[in-house]
Coordinates of C-alpha atoms and ligand atoms in Angstrom, one line a residue:
M682 CA 152.7 65.3 76.4
K683 CA 150.6 63.9 73.5
I684 CA 151.3 65.6 70.2
L685 CA 149.4 65.2 66.9
A686 CA 151.5 65.7 63.9
F687 CA 150.7 66.0 60.3
A688 CA 151.5 67.6 57.0
A689 CA 148.9 69.8 55.5
S690 CA 149.3 68.1 52.1
N691 CA 147.6 65.2 50.4
S692 CA 150.6 64.2 48.3
R693 CA 151.8 60.6 48.8
N694 CA 155.4 61.8 48.5
S695 CA 154.8 64.9 50.6
I696 CA 158.1 66.6 51.6
N697 CA 156.2 68.2 54.4
R698 CA 155.3 64.7 55.7
D699 CA 159.0 63.8 55.5
L700 CA 159.8 66.8 57.5
V701 CA 157.1 66.2 60.1
S702 CA 158.0 62.6 60.5
F703 CA 161.7 63.5 61.1
A704 CA 160.7 66.3 63.6
A705 CA 158.5 63.7 65.4
T706 CA 161.6 61.6 66.0
L707 CA 163.2 64.5 67.8
L708 CA 160.3 64.9 70.1
D709 CA 161.4 61.8 71.9
K710 CA 160.2 62.9 75.4
H711 CA 156.7 63.1 74.0
E712 CA 154.0 60.7 72.5
V713 CA 153.7 61.7 68.9
E714 CA 150.8 60.4 66.7
M715 CA 151.0 60.9 63.0
L716 CA 147.9 61.8 61.2
N717 CA 147.3 61.6 57.4
I718 CA 144.9 64.2 56.1
N719 CA 143.9 61.8 53.3
D720 CA 142.1 59.9 55.9
Y721 CA 139.7 62.9 56.3
E722 CA 138.9 63.5 52.6
M723 CA 135.5 65.1 52.0
P724 CA 133.8 66.6 49.0
I725 CA 134.8 70.2 48.1
Y726 CA 133.0 72.4 50.5
S727 CA 129.7 74.0 49.5
S728 CA 127.0 75.6 51.5
D729 CA 124.5 73.6 49.3
L730 CA 126.1 70.3 50.2
E731 CA 126.2 71.3 53.9
A732 CA 122.4 72.4 53.7
A733 CA 121.4 69.1 52.0
H734 CA 123.6 66.6 53.9
G735 CA 125.1 68.4 57.0
I736 CA 128.8 68.2 57.9
P737 CA 130.6 64.9 57.1
D738 CA 131.8 62.8 60.0
A739 CA 135.4 63.3 58.9
A740 CA 135.3 66.9 59.9
S741 CA 134.2 65.9 63.5
N742 CA 136.6 63.1 63.5
F743 CA 139.5 65.4 62.7
L744 CA 138.4 67.9 65.5
K745 CA 138.2 65.1 68.0
K746 CA 141.9 64.1 67.2
I747 CA 143.0 67.6 68.0
E748 CA 140.7 67.7 71.2
K749 CA 142.5 64.4 72.5
V750 CA 146.1 65.9 72.4
D751 CA 148.2 68.5 74.3
A752 CA 149.8 70.1 71.3
L753 CA 150.1 70.0 67.4
L754 CA 152.9 69.8 65.0
I755 CA 151.9 70.8 61.5
S756 CA 154.0 71.2 58.4
Y757 CA 152.3 73.3 55.7
A758 CA 152.7 72.7 51.9
E759 CA 152.4 75.8 49.8
H760 CA 150.4 76.0 46.7
N761 CA 150.3 79.4 45.0
G762 CA 151.3 81.1 48.2
N763 CA 148.4 79.4 50.0
Y764 CA 147.1 76.2 51.8
T765 CA 146.8 73.1 49.6
V766 CA 143.3 72.6 48.5
A767 CA 143.1 69.4 50.5
Y768 CA 144.0 71.1 53.7
K769 CA 141.8 74.2 53.0
N770 CA 138.8 71.8 52.4
L771 CA 139.4 69.9 55.6
F772 CA 139.8 73.2 57.4
D773 CA 136.6 74.7 55.9
W774 CA 134.5 71.7 56.8
A775 CA 135.9 71.5 60.3
S776 CA 135.3 75.2 60.9
R777 CA 131.6 74.7 60.2
K778 CA 131.5 72.3 63.1
N779 CA 133.8 74.4 65.4
I780 CA 135.4 77.6 64.4
E781 CA 137.9 77.1 67.2
I782 CA 139.6 74.3 65.2
Y783 CA 142.9 74.4 67.1
Q784 CA 141.1 74.3 70.4
G785 CA 143.7 76.4 72.2
K786 CA 146.4 73.9 71.7
P787 CA 150.1 74.9 71.5
I788 CA 151.1 74.6 67.8
I789 CA 154.6 74.3 66.3
M790 CA 154.3 75.3 62.7
L791 CA 156.7 74.3 60.0
A792 CA 156.7 74.6 56.2
S793 CA 158.9 73.5 53.4
S794 CA 159.2 73.8 49.6
P795 CA 161.7 72.8 47.1
G796 CA 162.4 76.4 46.3
A797 CA 164.3 79.0 48.3
G798 CA 161.1 80.6 49.5
G799 CA 160.6 77.5 51.8
A800 CA 156.8 78.0 51.7
K801 CA 157.2 81.1 53.9
S802 CA 153.9 82.7 52.6
V803 CA 151.7 79.9 53.7
L804 CA 153.6 79.6 56.9
A805 CA 152.9 83.3 57.5
L806 CA 149.2 82.9 56.6
A807 CA 148.8 79.9 59.0
R808 CA 150.7 81.7 61.8
D809 CA 149.0 85.0 61.5
S810 CA 145.5 83.7 61.2
A811 CA 145.8 80.9 63.9
H812 CA 144.2 83.2 66.6
F813 CA 140.9 83.3 64.7
F814 CA 140.8 79.5 65.2
K815 CA 142.0 79.4 68.7
G816 CA 145.5 78.3 67.8
N817 CA 148.4 79.1 70.2
V818 CA 151.4 79.2 67.9
V819 CA 154.5 78.6 70.1
S820 CA 157.1 78.5 67.3
S821 CA 157.3 78.5 63.5
L822 CA 160.1 77.5 61.1
S823 CA 160.4 77.4 57.3
I824 CA 162.9 75.0 55.7
P825 CA 163.8 76.3 52.3
S826 CA 165.4 74.4 49.4
F827 CA 164.1 71.0 50.8
Y828 CA 166.1 68.7 48.5
D829 CA 169.4 70.5 49.4
N830 CA 168.8 70.5 53.1
F831 CA 167.1 67.2 53.7
D832 CA 168.6 63.7 53.2
S833 CA 165.6 61.8 51.8
V834 CA 167.4 58.4 52.0
K835 CA 168.1 58.8 55.7
G836 CA 165.0 60.8 56.3
E837 CA 166.7 63.5 58.2
L838 CA 167.7 67.1 57.9
K839 CA 171.3 67.3 56.9
N840 CA 171.8 71.2 57.3
A841 CA 173.2 71.5 60.8
E842 CA 172.1 75.2 61.1
L843 CA 168.6 74.3 60.2
L844 CA 168.5 71.2 62.4
A845 CA 169.6 73.4 65.3
Q846 CA 166.7 75.9 64.5
L847 CA 164.3 72.9 64.2
K848 CA 165.3 71.6 67.6
T849 CA 164.8 75.1 69.1
A850 CA 161.3 75.4 67.5
L851 CA 160.3 71.9 68.8
S852 CA 161.4 72.8 72.3
A853 CA 158.9 75.6 72.4
V854 CA 156.2 73.0 73.4
D855 CA 158.3 72.2 76.6
N856 CA 158.3 75.8 77.7
D857 CA 154.6 76.4 77.1
Ligands
FMN531 C1 149.8 73.9 42.2 C2 151.1 74.1 42.8 C3 151.4 75.4 43.3 C4 152.6 75.6 44.0 N1 152.9 76.9 44.5 C5 154.0 77.0 45.2 C6 154.3 78.3 45.9 O1 153.4 79.1 45.8 N2 155.4 78.3 46.7 C7 156.3 77.3 46.7 O2 157.2 77.4 47.4 N3 156.1 76.0 46.1 C8 155.0 75.9 45.4 N4 154.7 74.7 44.8 C9 155.7 73.7 44.9 C10 155.4 72.9 46.2 O3 156.1 73.6 47.4 C11 156.0 71.5 46.1 O4 155.1 70.7 45.2 C12 156.0 70.7 47.4 O5 156.5 69.5 47.2 C13 154.6 70.7 48.1 O6 154.7 70.2 49.3 P1 154.3 68.6 49.7 O7 155.3 67.8 48.9 O8 154.4 68.5 51.2 O9 153.0 68.4 49.1 C14 153.5 74.5 44.1 C15 153.2 73.2 43.6 C16 152.0 73.1 43.0 C17 151.6 71.7 42.5

């Protein structure tokens, strides 16, 4: 199975990218491609810009990446209970091209933050709205207190219980 994996963050030191990179190593039965949303940067969405110049190619290119794979692995960063502006902007532009952004693909949704909340709000938002964008969420998992539970030097989750939960969440693509 081909899986497209990315963090919904534009931070160079994204903890969600660390998490998704580690999760990708556990999907060893599959072919995982990592995507960086910084490669799809566009001006802040405005209907005026769209009317004047159309939809930037980056939006179509992002949708094509999704089209080509069998499943998605996304880890959402949380800013004020919501998507990062960077991901929301990409999402909004892409939705103008095709509202069915996730194109029916099975999605494993992860989220993490340094705090005890573990970016649960954005995870709930992403999960509960996925059906509007033709997303088929097969599992979701929040990793709280990232720096306590993740060994940044080794690049792996060190909390055994969370690791077991992550493996269960990742196995959902095999059952779909
Ligand atoms: C503007 C801003 C708002 C934030 N809001 C939240 C929040 O609502 N909940 C939370 O758990 N963490 C919040 N954080 C902390 C982020 O979880 C933290 O910066 C994390 O590293 C973001 O993920 P990333 O490293 O993958 O980009 C916020 C950080 C910023 C800069």
